[in-house]
Amino acid sequence: MDHVTRESSTSTSTRVVDVLVPVALNQTYSYRVPRGMELEPGDVVAVPLGPREVIAVVWAQNPKPDPRLHNRLKDVGEKLDVPPLKPELRALVDWVSTYTLSARGMVLRMTLRMGENLGPERMRTGVRLAGEPPRRMTPARRRLIEVLSDGLLHGKSEAAREAGVSSGVIDGLVDEGTLEVEAMPPAPPPPPPDPDYAQPEFSRQQRSAVDAMRALAASGSFHVALLDGVTGSGKTEVYFEAIAETIRRGKQTLILMPEIALTGQFLDRFAQRFGVRPIEWHSELTPRTRARNWAAISEGKAPVVVGARSALFMPYADLGLIVVDEEHDQAYKQDDGAHYHARDMAVVRAHIAKIPIVLASATPSIESEVNARKGRYQRVALPSRFGGQHMPQIEAIDLRRAPPPRGRFISPPLAEQIRFAIEKREQALLFLNRRGYAPLTLCRACGHRFACTICDAWLVDHRFRQRLVCHHCGFSMPRPNICPNCAAEESLAAIGPGVERLQEEAAALFPDARTMVLSSDLITSIETMRAELNEIAEGRVDIIIGTQLVAKGHNFPRLNLVGVVDADLGLGNGDPRAAERTFQLLNQVIGRAGREQGRGVGFLQTHQPEHPVMKALVASDREAFYASEIEQRERAGYPPFGRLASLIVSAGDRPTAESFARRLAAVAPLDERIQVLGPAEAPLAVIKGRYRFRLLVKSLRNVDLSEYLREWLAGGPKTKGNLKLEVDIDPQSFL
Ligand code: ADP
Ligand code: ZN
């Protein structure tokens, strides 16, 4: 008896917590809490994990640790001086992991991307000119002294960068006494956005939407609004009022954007409305900015954050509103690492945190549209453009009747329209969703086609870079002059168009016009991208040739003509979302036209003008499109009327992948509400040397598909060696 009491008292005197570590695991690990350390769930800690120390989060107290294990547990290393993750964020991590079947640690990892230095910002070192010039002068030293010649304190790394010297050059001059080192005072935080800085005059139509936005923000409870407004109707100005209201209430707003590189104009507009730019969160921040922004977000010093999908997982101190701009955009679906849809998970976060959320789009996703029709979301509509501008008029050009000349891609009617636009000193945009010069290169002598050696894909000719490139794995090779198969010379032909080839054609047709290609592979940095977009906005380009990068959210005041070079490109590849995506993309890209003055026009080059998507676009009849698409989805039991999940099996050789996929399918639990289709070889059968098979799981809407999959996979064959099984709930891609 005595003995038992003593043992239990020692085991309770040393406390244990369960910690979630940011690695690909679901379970938590137990650690002992050193004497003198107080830990609560949510606290951010450093713990030993194997040979490393990792930053992790206390997930729960462990009141009854197994006494036999106790002595083998390791101690928590350190409690970090950052705000704890709130229960709502921990609940989100658990929810997302359960729903998507992603390892909980991987989801947690997205909340902890705080850069290299945590906690209070580390002091920065500054240098200034202090003494005599050095005895030995070098060009590098001279440049550095030049930069510092104002006698002021400069950040050490900034000075080195500006002078183009290494930090060693600075250290050398410090040793000689020419420079002195001093701690830099921390940069003052930016002033907060001012909700009353510059409110615009709203039109009558906008005013009722603004009222709805303010009421939503003021409600401070979970509520989803679909801000459904045509391109150029002022959605941004309108949802800014929800943000203003949220700032007044002292709470934070998160604005999610599909593509952060494209937000330059947005940041400026925000500053015009609120006096300062918002804080940004995306993968291209420098580690220092990342650390600073993470701290500002978690300490509640960032009233408004604009970011890509990963910003959803930040530890906001007091989130009061989420806005998802271009909510239909497929870039919100993350398909590497954890598969999740940031728009859907944003609604989940709003629900858990009991806050309002605004989904904004000119072409809502079918899912959101159905939710609005059923009254689950509040529709806030802006049916016409601001300032009396008309919606662009859209015409189809039937390529069967008016084909372009051989080897060309711009039809005579489109060329004529471009000529008119240029004569009127307006801009034209040629849209083609294909990077590079040509999607295929072929030997005219022997028929040899250049394919990637490790992917099931043709190599795309990139003339600007002078290489043939695989778009799936990044493999590239110089474009040869001789066919590697038959050794014929000058026999290689480019087949089909890409944006680079279109530029060549446009330049030949309009030799005096200034052309510019906008394509993600040609962007070297966010800054150059933003600079190029500004050049276009300022009218220094006549013909813009772009991929879907140009479709998103820009205002080009002088752009009135949009020509879609291949409107059929995204259709008819067996993808259940092809029609929706094509409708949204083409609507959006043509919506760039005629936003500020004059009448916008859009031309669709197509082989199938009778296709429902083309007809709806030409008739500007979005009702017709939604009605037919919703009906088809309902009939087929596709989302949102049913649920889908993909299982993707891959391995280094085909038989291994195929037999695993078959064994997996064979043990799928029977359930009359659920259909398992496949396995079938994936349309993209090989990527990076991995052979791929897909299973599609389809269920009724009210089925917990995640739970079904979890049970199935738990009882199914286990992946070994280089076999890999990926689970994709709510797939957007079927390749
Ligand atoms: P959307 O996001 O719906 O495409 P925007 O918010 O970009 O539309 O608005 C289109 C253009 O109209 C922008 O240049 C915007 O500044 C302008 N605009 C919209 N509403 C107003 C307003 N009430 N007052 C002044 N300009 C406005
Ligand atoms: Zn490849």
PDB file of C-alpha atoms and ligand atoms in Angstrom, residues 200-203 206 229-237 269 382 386 555 592 595-596, ligand 1:
ATOM      1  CA  PRO A 200     -15.563  56.162 -52.192  1.00  0.00           C
ATOM      2  CA  GLU A 201     -18.995  57.324 -53.294  1.00  0.00           C
ATOM      3  CA  PHE A 202     -21.009  54.230 -53.982  1.00  0.00           C
ATOM      4  CA  SER A 203     -23.536  53.772 -56.717  1.00  0.00           C
ATOM      5  CA  GLN A 206     -23.305  49.147 -54.687  1.00  0.00           C
ATOM      6  CA  GLY A 229     -20.739  40.623 -59.104  1.00  0.00           C
ATOM      7  CA  VAL A 230     -19.834  40.858 -62.755  1.00  0.00           C
ATOM      8  CA  THR A 231     -16.264  41.831 -63.674  1.00  0.00           C
ATOM      9  CA  GLY A 232     -15.800  45.557 -63.034  1.00  0.00           C
ATOM     10  CA  SER A 233     -18.821  45.890 -60.750  1.00  0.00           C
ATOM     11  CA  GLY A 234     -16.728  47.016 -57.804  1.00  0.00           C
ATOM     12  CA  LYS A 235     -16.585  43.857 -55.704  1.00  0.00           C
ATOM     13  CA  THR A 236     -13.273  44.922 -54.221  1.00  0.00           C
ATOM     14  CA  GLU A 237     -14.531  48.367 -53.229  1.00  0.00           C
ATOM     15  CA  ARG A 269      -5.903  50.042 -54.165  1.00  0.00           C
ATOM     16  CA  LEU A 382     -23.737  43.358 -58.217  1.00  0.00           C
ATOM     17  CA  PHE A 386     -19.623  50.440 -62.089  1.00  0.00           C
ATOM     18  CA  ASN A 555      -7.380  46.679 -64.530  1.00  0.00           C
ATOM     19  CA  ARG A 592     -10.537  42.430 -68.658  1.00  0.00           C
ATOM     20  CA  ARG A 595     -13.501  48.276 -67.803  1.00  0.00           C
ATOM     21  CA  GLU A 596     -12.866  52.010 -67.878  1.00  0.00           C
TER      22      GLU A 596
HETATM   23  P1  ADP B   1     -14.434  43.813 -59.679  1.00  0.00           P
HETATM   24  O1  ADP B   1     -13.551  43.352 -58.557  1.00  0.00           O
HETATM   25  O2  ADP B   1     -15.879  43.538 -59.435  1.00  0.00           O
HETATM   26  O3  ADP B   1     -13.987  43.357 -61.033  1.00  0.00           O
HETATM   27  P2  ADP B   1     -13.376  46.384 -59.074  1.00  0.00           P
HETATM   28  O4  ADP B   1     -13.604  46.463 -57.611  1.00  0.00           O
HETATM   29  O5  ADP B   1     -12.015  46.065 -59.567  1.00  0.00           O
HETATM   30  O6  ADP B   1     -14.407  45.383 -59.723  1.00  0.00           O
HETATM   31  O7  ADP B   1     -13.881  47.748 -59.728  1.00  0.00           O
HETATM   32  C1  ADP B   1     -13.733  48.033 -61.097  1.00  0.00           C
HETATM   33  C2  ADP B   1     -13.240  49.461 -61.264  1.00  0.00           C
HETATM   34  O8  ADP B   1     -14.252  50.381 -60.874  1.00  0.00           O
HETATM   35  C3  ADP B   1     -12.020  49.758 -60.428  1.00  0.00           C
HETATM   36  O9  ADP B   1     -11.165  50.612 -61.149  1.00  0.00           O
HETATM   37  C4  ADP B   1     -12.618  50.477 -59.229  1.00  0.00           C
HETATM   38  O10 ADP B   1     -11.680  51.325 -58.616  1.00  0.00           O
HETATM   39  C5  ADP B   1     -13.759  51.233 -59.843  1.00  0.00           C
HETATM   40  N1  ADP B   1     -14.836  51.456 -58.891  1.00  0.00           N
HETATM   41  C6  ADP B   1     -15.725  50.534 -58.470  1.00  0.00           C
HETATM   42  N2  ADP B   1     -16.594  51.086 -57.595  1.00  0.00           N
HETATM   43  C7  ADP B   1     -16.240  52.378 -57.462  1.00  0.00           C
HETATM   44  C8  ADP B   1     -16.755  53.489 -56.709  1.00  0.00           C
HETATM   45  N3  ADP B   1     -17.834  53.366 -55.939  1.00  0.00           N
HETATM   46  N4  ADP B   1     -16.154  54.678 -56.859  1.00  0.00           N
HETATM   47  C9  ADP B   1     -15.087  54.819 -57.661  1.00  0.00           C
HETATM   48  N5  ADP B   1     -14.551  53.819 -58.387  1.00  0.00           N
HETATM   49  C10 ADP B   1     -15.119  52.614 -58.304  1.00  0.00           C
END
